[in-house]
Every structure is written in structure tokens, then in C-alpha cells.
Short mmCIF file of C-alpha atoms and ligand atoms in Angstrom, two decimals:
data_model
loop_
_atom_site.label_atom_id
_atom_site.label_comp_id
_atom_site.label_asym_id
_atom_site.label_seq_id
_atom_site.Cartn_x
_atom_site.Cartn_y
_atom_site.Cartn_z
CA MET A 20 74.88 70.52 99.36
CA THR A 21 72.16 73.13 99.66
CA THR A 22 71.39 74.67 103.01
CA ARG A 23 68.22 76.57 103.78
CA SER A 24 67.84 79.50 106.06
CA ALA A 25 65.88 78.50 109.14
CA ASP A 26 64.73 82.06 109.66
CA PRO A 27 62.08 83.22 107.15
CA ALA A 28 62.96 86.83 108.01
CA LEU A 29 66.23 86.27 106.10
CA ASP A 30 64.48 85.27 102.87
CA ARG A 31 64.34 88.80 101.51
CA TRP A 32 68.18 88.95 101.62
CA GLY A 33 68.18 86.35 98.87
CA PHE A 34 71.20 84.34 100.03
CA SER A 35 69.53 80.94 99.51
CA ALA A 36 68.15 81.77 96.08
CA TRP A 37 71.52 83.16 94.96
CA LEU A 38 73.39 80.12 96.29
CA ASP A 39 70.97 77.71 94.62
CA ALA A 40 71.42 79.41 91.25
CA THR A 41 75.20 79.90 91.43
CA ARG A 42 75.85 76.38 92.74
CA ARG A 43 73.90 75.02 89.78
CA SER A 44 75.81 77.19 87.28
CA GLY A 45 79.16 76.29 88.88
CA ASP A 46 79.92 79.94 89.70
CA PHE A 47 79.89 79.42 93.43
CA VAL A 48 82.96 77.52 94.55
CA MET A 49 83.51 76.70 98.21
CA PRO A 50 87.15 76.90 99.31
CA PRO A 51 89.03 73.58 99.34
CA GLU A 52 89.37 72.02 102.77
CA LEU A 53 93.06 71.54 103.61
CA ASP A 54 94.10 68.48 105.63
CA ASP A 55 97.46 69.84 106.77
CA VAL A 56 100.01 72.65 106.44
CA ASN A 57 99.94 75.23 103.65
CA ASP A 58 102.87 74.48 101.35
CA ALA A 59 103.87 73.87 97.74
CA VAL A 60 102.12 70.51 97.94
CA ILE A 61 98.94 70.40 99.99
CA SER A 62 96.46 67.70 100.87
CA VAL A 63 92.82 68.38 100.01
CA ASP A 64 90.35 65.77 101.21
CA GLY A 65 93.14 63.21 101.34
CA ARG A 66 94.37 64.04 97.84
CA LYS A 67 97.79 65.60 97.13
CA MET A 68 97.68 68.81 95.09
CA ILE A 69 100.40 71.04 93.72
CA ASN A 70 99.57 74.39 95.24
CA PHE A 71 99.77 77.42 92.96
CA ALA A 72 97.27 79.39 95.05
CA GLY A 73 99.39 80.39 98.04
CA ILE A 74 100.81 83.87 98.56
CA GLY A 75 103.68 83.25 101.01
CA ILE A 76 106.16 83.05 98.17
CA LEU A 77 109.37 81.96 99.91
CA GLY A 78 107.66 79.67 102.41
CA TRP A 79 109.43 81.18 105.42
CA GLN A 80 107.02 79.44 107.78
CA HIS A 81 108.81 76.15 106.98
CA ASP A 82 112.25 77.42 107.94
CA PRO A 83 113.43 75.71 111.17
CA GLU A 84 114.91 78.93 112.60
CA VAL A 85 111.69 80.84 111.97
CA ARG A 86 109.77 78.10 113.78
CA ARG A 87 112.23 78.19 116.67
CA VAL A 88 111.90 81.99 117.02
CA PHE A 89 108.11 81.67 116.81
CA ALA A 90 108.06 79.06 119.61
CA GLU A 91 110.47 81.02 121.82
CA THR A 92 108.52 84.25 121.39
CA ALA A 93 105.30 82.41 122.21
CA ALA A 94 106.93 81.05 125.38
CA THR A 95 108.00 84.52 126.49
CA TYR A 96 105.14 86.74 125.27
CA GLY A 97 102.26 84.31 124.94
CA LEU A 98 99.91 83.75 122.05
CA VAL A 99 97.81 86.92 122.09
CA VAL A 100 98.23 90.64 122.59
CA GLY A 101 95.32 90.40 125.00
CA GLY A 102 93.41 93.51 124.01
CA SER A 103 93.52 96.86 122.29
CA ARG A 104 97.02 98.31 122.25
CA LEU A 105 96.05 101.61 123.90
CA VAL A 106 94.31 99.88 126.78
CA GLN A 107 96.37 96.73 127.24
CA GLY A 108 99.81 97.94 126.20
CA VAL A 109 102.16 96.69 123.54
CA SER A 110 104.66 93.83 123.59
CA ARG A 111 108.36 94.13 122.78
CA PRO A 112 108.22 92.06 119.56
CA HIS A 113 105.75 94.59 118.13
CA LEU A 114 107.94 97.55 119.09
CA GLU A 115 111.00 95.85 117.62
CA LEU A 116 109.08 95.12 114.44
CA GLU A 117 107.90 98.72 114.18
CA ARG A 118 111.44 100.04 114.60
CA LEU A 119 112.65 97.68 111.91
CA VAL A 120 109.90 98.59 109.44
CA ALA A 121 110.62 102.29 110.00
CA GLU A 122 114.32 101.68 109.38
CA ILE A 123 113.75 99.58 106.25
CA SER A 124 111.30 102.07 104.76
CA GLY A 125 113.34 105.13 105.75
CA LYS A 126 110.44 106.57 107.76
CA GLU A 127 110.40 108.03 111.26
CA LYS A 128 107.95 105.58 112.77
CA ALA A 129 105.75 102.60 112.01
CA LEU A 130 102.59 101.13 113.51
CA THR A 131 101.60 97.48 113.16
CA PHE A 132 98.09 96.16 112.50
CA ALA A 133 96.60 92.66 112.61
CA THR A 134 96.48 92.64 108.79
CA GLY A 135 97.44 94.85 105.89
CA LEU A 136 93.76 95.29 105.11
CA LEU A 137 93.24 96.89 108.52
CA ALA A 138 96.24 99.17 107.97
CA ASN A 139 94.64 100.45 104.75
CA VAL A 140 91.17 100.96 106.23
CA GLY A 141 92.79 102.65 109.25
CA PHE A 142 94.90 104.94 107.10
CA VAL A 143 91.93 106.34 105.20
CA ASN A 144 89.97 106.72 108.42
CA ALA A 145 92.82 108.51 110.20
CA MET A 146 93.48 110.94 107.35
CA SER A 147 89.86 112.08 107.21
CA ALA A 148 88.99 112.04 110.92
CA ALA A 149 87.55 114.86 112.98
CA PHE A 150 88.33 114.14 116.62
CA SER A 151 89.07 115.83 119.91
CA PHE A 152 89.22 114.54 123.50
CA ASP A 153 87.88 117.69 125.07
CA ASP A 154 86.44 120.01 122.39
CA ARG A 155 89.48 122.27 122.61
CA VAL A 156 92.49 121.05 120.64
CA GLY A 157 91.57 118.46 118.06
CA VAL A 158 92.05 117.48 114.46
CA ASP A 159 89.46 118.13 111.81
CA ASN A 160 90.35 116.63 108.46
CA ALA A 161 86.82 116.01 107.27
CA ASP A 162 87.66 118.15 104.23
CA ALA A 163 90.45 115.78 103.08
CA VAL A 164 90.32 114.75 99.44
CA LEU A 165 91.43 111.30 98.28
CA VAL A 166 92.70 110.72 94.78
CA LEU A 167 93.25 107.00 94.17
CA ASP A 168 94.49 104.89 91.33
CA ARG A 169 91.30 103.31 90.00
CA ARG A 170 92.59 99.79 90.64
CA SER A 171 93.49 100.33 94.28
CA HIS A 172 92.84 97.41 96.60
CA TRP A 173 89.37 96.71 98.00
CA SER A 174 90.54 97.63 101.49
CA VAL A 175 91.41 101.21 100.51
CA TRP A 176 88.06 101.64 98.75
CA LYS A 177 86.32 100.10 101.77
CA GLY A 178 87.89 102.83 103.92
CA THR A 179 86.33 105.51 101.69
CA GLU A 180 82.70 104.77 102.49
CA GLY A 181 82.28 108.13 104.23
CA PHE A 182 83.59 109.91 101.10
CA GLU A 183 81.58 111.01 98.11
CA ARG A 184 82.68 110.48 94.50
CA GLY A 185 83.24 113.75 92.70
CA ARG A 186 83.26 115.79 95.92
CA ASN A 187 86.15 114.48 98.05
CA LEU A 188 86.91 111.18 96.29
CA PHE A 189 88.45 110.90 92.82
CA ALA A 190 90.00 108.07 90.82
CA PHE A 191 92.72 108.47 88.24
CA ARG A 192 93.15 106.05 85.36
CA HIS A 193 95.31 103.09 86.27
CA ASN A 194 99.01 104.02 86.31
CA ASP A 195 98.27 107.23 84.39
CA PRO A 196 100.15 110.29 85.74
CA ALA A 197 98.70 112.53 82.99
CA HIS A 198 95.20 111.89 84.29
CA LEU A 199 96.39 112.35 87.87
CA ARG A 200 97.80 115.75 86.85
CA GLU A 201 94.42 116.81 85.42
CA LEU A 202 92.70 115.92 88.68
CA LEU A 203 95.34 117.64 90.83
CA GLU A 204 94.96 120.79 88.75
CA GLN A 205 91.21 120.81 89.46
CA LEU A 206 91.84 120.23 93.16
CA ARG A 207 94.45 122.95 93.72
CA GLY A 208 94.29 124.49 97.18
CA ARG A 209 92.51 121.49 98.78
CA PRO A 210 94.14 118.99 101.20
CA VAL A 211 94.81 116.09 98.84
CA ILE A 212 96.11 112.57 99.51
CA VAL A 213 97.20 110.60 96.44
CA GLY A 214 96.99 106.82 96.93
CA PHE A 215 98.37 104.06 94.72
CA GLU A 216 99.82 100.55 94.89
CA THR A 217 103.40 99.72 94.06
CA VAL A 218 102.80 96.28 92.51
CA TYR A 219 99.17 95.65 91.55
CA SER A 220 97.98 92.26 92.65
CA ALA A 221 95.44 91.65 89.92
CA ASP A 222 97.34 92.73 86.80
CA GLY A 223 100.95 92.48 87.99
CA SER A 224 101.77 96.00 86.85
CA ILE A 225 104.02 98.39 88.73
CA ALA A 226 103.11 102.04 89.32
CA PRO A 227 105.08 104.90 87.76
CA ILE A 228 106.16 105.68 91.31
CA GLY A 229 108.62 108.49 90.56
CA ALA A 230 106.20 110.32 88.25
CA ILE A 231 103.33 110.09 90.77
CA LEU A 232 105.52 111.37 93.61
CA ASP A 233 106.84 114.22 91.43
CA LEU A 234 103.23 115.30 90.91
CA CYS A 235 102.56 115.10 94.64
CA ASP A 236 105.59 117.37 95.24
CA GLU A 237 104.49 119.80 92.55
CA PHE A 238 100.92 120.09 93.87
CA GLY A 239 101.75 119.84 97.58
CA ALA A 240 99.80 116.60 98.02
CA VAL A 241 100.42 113.94 100.67
CA SER A 242 101.29 110.57 99.13
CA PHE A 243 100.34 107.04 100.19
CA ALA A 244 101.72 103.83 98.68
CA ASP A 245 100.25 100.42 99.37
CA ASP A 246 103.35 98.22 99.11
CA ALA A 247 101.58 95.04 100.25
CA ASN A 248 102.93 93.14 97.26
CA GLY A 249 106.38 94.65 96.86
CA PHE A 250 107.64 94.88 100.43
CA MET A 251 110.98 93.01 100.74
CA VAL A 252 110.56 91.61 97.22
CA TYR A 253 111.98 94.76 95.63
CA GLY A 254 114.02 97.63 97.00
CA ASN A 255 116.22 95.42 99.17
CA GLY A 256 119.34 95.88 97.08
CA GLY A 257 118.10 93.89 94.08
CA HIS A 258 118.38 95.26 90.53
CA ARG A 259 114.73 94.79 89.55
CA PHE A 260 112.64 98.00 89.70
CA ALA A 261 115.48 99.63 91.61
CA ALA A 262 114.62 103.13 90.28
CA GLU A 263 110.96 102.77 91.29
CA TYR A 264 111.90 101.59 94.76
CA GLU A 265 114.47 104.33 95.17
CA ALA A 266 111.73 106.84 94.31
CA LEU A 267 109.40 105.13 96.80
CA ARG A 268 111.58 106.35 99.65
CA ARG A 269 110.06 109.80 99.00
CA VAL A 270 106.48 108.69 99.69
CA THR A 271 104.86 110.29 102.77
CA PHE A 272 103.15 107.10 104.01
CA LEU A 273 103.95 103.51 103.19
CA MET A 274 101.69 100.56 103.92
CA VAL A 275 103.20 97.07 103.99
CA SER A 276 101.82 93.56 104.41
CA PHE A 277 103.78 90.72 106.00
CA GLY A 278 101.77 88.12 104.10
CA LYS A 279 103.53 88.07 100.72
CA GLY A 280 107.31 88.59 100.56
CA VAL A 281 107.64 87.87 104.28
CA GLY A 282 105.13 85.01 104.04
CA LEU A 283 103.67 85.39 107.54
CA SER A 284 100.79 87.73 108.40
CA GLY A 285 100.02 91.25 109.55
CA GLY A 286 100.58 94.74 108.22
CA ALA A 287 102.01 98.15 109.09
CA LEU A 288 101.90 101.84 108.23
CA ALA A 289 105.13 103.83 108.21
CA GLY A 290 105.48 107.61 108.01
CA PRO A 291 106.16 110.84 109.91
CA ALA A 292 106.32 110.28 113.69
CA ASP A 293 103.51 112.58 114.83
CA ALA A 294 101.09 111.26 112.25
CA ILE A 295 101.89 107.65 113.16
CA ASP A 296 101.41 108.42 116.87
CA ALA A 297 98.07 110.12 116.10
CA PHE A 298 97.03 107.01 114.11
CA HIS A 299 96.93 105.04 117.39
CA TYR A 300 93.65 106.85 118.02
CA LEU A 301 92.52 108.07 114.64
CA SER A 302 92.86 104.91 112.55
CA GLY A 303 90.23 103.05 114.60
CA THR A 304 91.76 99.77 113.39
CA SER A 305 94.52 100.12 116.00
CA MET A 306 92.28 101.13 118.91
CA PHE A 307 89.20 98.99 118.30
CA THR A 308 90.82 95.63 117.61
CA THR A 309 93.82 93.48 118.49
CA ASN A 310 97.18 93.24 116.77
CA ILE A 311 99.41 90.57 115.20
CA GLN A 312 100.00 87.65 117.59
CA PRO A 313 103.32 88.16 119.47
CA PRO A 314 105.03 85.00 118.14
CA THR A 315 104.21 86.07 114.59
CA ALA A 316 105.60 89.56 115.29
CA GLY A 317 108.81 87.95 116.63
CA ALA A 318 109.04 85.66 113.61
CA ILE A 319 108.56 88.61 111.22
CA VAL A 320 111.46 90.46 112.88
CA HIS A 321 113.64 87.39 112.39
CA VAL A 322 112.63 86.96 108.73
CA LEU A 323 113.17 90.66 107.96
CA ARG A 324 116.67 90.52 109.41
CA ARG A 325 117.52 87.41 107.39
CA MET A 326 116.15 88.95 104.20
CA ARG A 327 118.20 92.09 104.73
CA GLN A 328 121.33 90.10 105.45
CA ASP A 329 120.98 87.93 102.37
CA PRO A 330 118.98 89.50 99.53
CA SER A 331 120.21 86.74 97.20
CA VAL A 332 117.42 84.43 98.43
CA MET A 333 114.82 86.74 96.90
CA GLU A 334 116.95 87.36 93.80
CA ARG A 335 117.19 83.62 93.11
CA TYR A 336 113.43 83.35 93.52
CA LEU A 337 112.88 86.24 91.08
CA ASP A 338 115.20 84.54 88.56
CA ARG A 339 112.95 81.48 88.77
CA VAL A 340 109.86 83.63 88.18
CA ASP A 341 111.55 85.10 85.08
CA GLY A 342 112.13 81.51 83.90
CA LEU A 343 108.43 80.71 84.38
CA ARG A 344 107.40 83.86 82.50
CA ALA A 345 109.68 82.87 79.59
CA ARG A 346 108.08 79.41 79.43
CA LEU A 347 104.56 80.87 79.51
CA LEU A 348 105.43 83.16 76.60
CA GLU A 349 106.95 80.19 74.71
CA ILE A 350 103.65 78.30 74.88
CA GLY A 351 101.83 81.42 73.63
CA CYS A 352 100.11 82.64 76.81
CA ALA A 353 99.15 86.29 77.13
CA ILE A 354 100.74 87.44 80.37
CA ASN A 355 101.18 90.81 82.08
CA PRO A 356 103.90 92.74 80.25
CA THR A 357 105.65 94.08 83.35
CA PRO A 358 107.93 91.33 84.71
CA THR A 359 106.99 91.57 88.38
CA TYR A 360 106.67 88.37 90.42
CA VAL A 361 102.88 88.66 90.05
CA THR A 362 102.13 86.60 86.96
CA SER A 363 98.74 87.16 85.44
CA ILE A 364 97.71 84.75 82.66
CA ALA A 365 94.76 85.95 80.57
CA ILE A 366 91.96 83.38 80.26
CA GLY A 367 88.97 85.49 79.18
CA SER A 368 85.42 84.62 80.13
CA ARG A 369 84.50 83.60 83.64
CA ASP A 370 82.94 80.45 82.24
CA VAL A 371 86.19 79.31 80.59
CA GLY A 372 88.02 80.31 83.76
CA LEU A 373 85.86 78.02 85.88
CA ARG A 374 86.30 75.11 83.48
CA VAL A 375 90.06 75.57 83.29
CA ARG A 376 90.24 75.73 87.09
CA GLN A 377 88.29 72.45 87.33
CA GLU A 378 90.51 70.76 84.70
CA PHE A 379 93.57 71.74 86.73
CA LEU A 380 91.93 70.40 89.90
CA ASP A 381 91.19 67.08 88.17
CA ARG A 382 94.89 66.81 87.30
CA GLY A 383 96.06 67.65 90.83
CA TYR A 384 96.82 71.40 90.61
CA LEU A 385 95.16 74.07 92.74
CA VAL A 386 95.28 77.15 90.53
CA PRO A 387 93.99 80.60 91.55
CA MET A 388 91.45 81.86 89.03
CA PHE A 389 90.50 85.51 89.48
CA GLY A 390 87.14 86.52 88.03
CA TYR A 391 84.82 89.45 88.54
CA PRO A 392 84.80 91.39 90.92
CA ALA A 393 88.59 90.98 91.49
CA VAL A 394 89.09 91.77 87.80
CA LYS A 395 86.87 93.24 85.06
CA LYS A 396 83.99 91.12 83.73
CA ASP A 397 85.13 88.62 81.08
CA ALA A 398 88.77 89.25 81.92
CA ALA A 399 89.39 86.18 84.09
CA VAL A 400 93.05 85.49 84.82
CA ILE A 401 95.13 82.87 86.52
CA ARG A 402 96.99 85.01 89.04
CA LEU A 403 100.16 83.36 90.28
CA LEU A 404 102.46 84.35 93.11
CA MET A 405 104.70 81.38 92.44
CA ASN A 406 105.75 79.50 95.57
CA ASP A 407 109.50 78.99 95.61
CA ARG A 408 109.08 75.56 97.20
CA ILE A 409 107.36 74.17 94.10
CA ALA A 410 109.72 71.64 92.48
CA ASP A 411 110.89 72.17 88.89
CA LYS A 412 109.10 69.00 87.73
CA ASP A 413 105.80 70.34 89.14
CA LEU A 414 106.32 73.71 87.47
CA ASN A 415 106.93 71.87 84.20
CA GLY A 416 103.79 69.81 84.74
CA PHE A 417 101.80 73.00 85.28
CA VAL A 418 103.14 74.63 82.09
CA ASP A 419 102.48 71.47 80.03
CA THR A 420 98.92 71.25 81.35
CA LEU A 421 98.37 74.93 80.65
CA ALA A 422 99.59 74.46 77.06
CA GLU A 423 97.13 71.62 76.56
CA LEU A 424 94.19 73.51 78.09
CA ARG A 425 95.04 76.65 76.18
CA HIS A 426 94.73 74.69 72.97
CA ARG A 427 91.45 73.08 74.05
CA TYR A 428 89.73 76.23 75.36
CA GLU A 429 91.36 78.69 72.96
CA PHE A 430 92.54 81.35 75.36
C1 LIG B 10 97.46 95.63 97.27
C2 LIG B 10 97.03 94.98 98.53
N1 LIG B 10 96.73 95.74 99.59
C3 LIG B 10 96.35 95.20 100.75
C4 LIG B 10 96.24 93.84 100.91
C5 LIG B 10 95.79 93.28 102.23
O1 LIG B 10 96.90 92.82 102.94
P1 LIG B 10 96.74 91.66 104.02
O2 LIG B 10 96.60 90.38 103.27
O3 LIG B 10 97.98 91.73 104.85
O4 LIG B 10 95.50 91.98 104.80
C6 LIG B 10 96.56 93.00 99.84
C7 LIG B 10 96.44 91.54 100.00
O5 LIG B 10 96.12 90.82 99.13
C8 LIG B 10 96.95 93.58 98.62
O6 LIG B 10 97.25 92.83 97.55
#
């Protein structure tokens, strides 16, 4: 259905013309409307679909104990934080969660945010802020220099809008410590922050964490790792990427999301105590907005404790992902070489991507197709964070359908 702007003053923004054209070409896809709970099988307009598009991989929200803790925390602490933390105060579930995140990450302190995206934007803001209450003592870090892996998440780049490329903002080639070294050599003597992701959500690669942190040590740079995708998936006693996650303990600042491994929502920054305390003011995304809802904070604490107590739940899940990767290779798919739980299946052009997505929909599978700008042009991928609640028969159905479509569309 086409809508028209009622306000002619909006015409020059071009939304209607762009929508008309992209709806006709099939590029513009509205999100499916879900009839009930997000799960491995969802209902879209009354039709059951196998859901490969979710990110809450273990489905903790369906666990009866998690639901009980959520309800009890809501009864005690209510549904909302009720205002900005500095003005309104902070509830116990948040403080408990922050203590736990600091303990898990081996950092002095942690600060929670409504989402991981806000933690990232706030981090960049805080590390480059010039601020003082009274013009006497203050911080002035306007000369900070950011050096980011080129494929860092949108939220980190969004935070850099006050920076200027080539002056105080630099990008190193994806996962390339040699290029990072070149940049750090040029930037000697300046206050540098090196930012990277642990597990990259678009291509499923993992950063050379130890090598990057060695360079930070050598050049005296502060380090920042966005562990949105890896938090509680790796580094919790499991054997996969154990060396990388051991090295990660040396990072200065760690950002985590509670949306992926933990399967709920929210985010946090962990790091040295004074910096984290200063971030209450300097991040902006702590002071100028609200935080995770208290029942969710309580539920996250519960899930984190369970995951620490029994890492085998995640290990069994990761074994299943390895099984899926093996099957995808058997049918000849090109997938990301690093065996993280992020499975990226190369499709190619955006056009083929859209058709494959529609074919899956017609057969009852909601499949996440990533096109530009999430990935490079003509490098569309199916990006799976497999949901552990998907039944084996549905996984098999997905692989069989993929094999058939691969043959038809030659990807
Ligand atoms: C690497 C990375 N950073 C940050 C985020 C944002 O986290 P959240 O979903 O908690 O806002 C994501 C989420 O997709 C991510 O993949």
C-alpha cells in the first residue's frame, strides 16, 4: 500500500518517491507482523513460520524460572526505572547486574544502558568529552583519537559524528593488526583509543584479540572491545576461542549486549572504576535517557548466574551450530570460514537475495537476508544466529530448501 505525505513541505525529502520506487522494485520490505511471542516458530498474519531471524539464541525468555524471576522483580521494583539514573536513582537489580558484569569481565565496575547501541554511542561520547561543572576541574578529551576496525558496528560509527576522518578518526583494515600498527606508528604521542568487535555480526569473523591488545600495550593506547555478540557465548569456560577470550581480559573497556547470548535486552560498559563513574555524566546515554526495565535487569542477573553455573548449555548449542555448518558445507554453500555461532551464507547480489528470501517465506521460513548497507554491495548474505529451540526436522527442512534454491539461483 502506498501512503502519501499530507504535508507538501515534506516532498523535498523524497520519502514518498523513494518508497514508490523501492516498493515497485521489491527492495523495500516492511517487517513481518507477528501475532504472538518471538520463538523458533512464530505466527505471521495467522501463518506458522520457522523463525531463523531471531537473535536470542538460547530462548531464555521461555524458561519458566526466568519468567518467574521477571514477574517477581516486576512486583517488587515495578516496570520502569522512572527517569534518568542520576536524577531518579538506581534500582537494586541494576546494581546487582553491574556487579555481576564487572565480576564476569574481570573489570572494576560496570554501567548498564537501555541497549548495547546506547552503550557504544555513550562510550565514544564519554571518551571524547570536554566537560566541567564549574570551569575549574574538568575533563577535556576533545583531542582523543579513535582508531576503529573498519567493520565496527553502526552504533560506534554513529558515536563518531563529531570526529573527522584523517584528523582524529582512523579505520584499520578488518582484522588486520599490521595495518593497525602502521596507523599507531603515525599517531605516536597522541591519546589513542583502539576499538574493535570480538565476533563480527555481519561476517561471523573473530578479531585477532591478542594481537590487537599487544599493539595497544606497545603504543600505550586505550582499548575498547564491543563484545555484543560473544558475551557469555565464549569465554565462560568453553574450549572454543578460549585463547582469544583469555586475551580479552586485558582489554581496557568491554561493551556487552544482553540481547544475544543472554537473549533478553540491554547493554553495559565495563572498565576501570573512575572512568565508569565518570561515564554516568560523560556518556550522555546514561544521563539523558532511561535504563533497562527492572524486571529485565533481574531476569538478566538470573540468566547470567545459570549460564555461569552450567556452561554446558551453551556448549551443546555450539555443537549444534557446528553440525549446521557441516551440513551447509556438504551442500556446497560458501560460509564464513571462522566457526563462530554467527553463520553467514554468501548469496551474492541483492536481487537474488530478495528472491531467495521470498522463496523461503513462501515455504514457511523467515530467513534474515542482509544486504547493503549492512554488508558490501552485491555481497548479500543469509546471516543466521541459529535459535536453539528450532527442532532438528525444521533445521533439516531449511538445509534442504537452501540446497534446492542454491541450485536454482546459482549462488
Ligand atoms: C557488534 C554489535 N554491537 C552493538 C550492537 C547493539 O546491541 P543492542 O542490540 O543491545 O543494542 C549489536 C547488535 O546487533 C552488535 O551486533
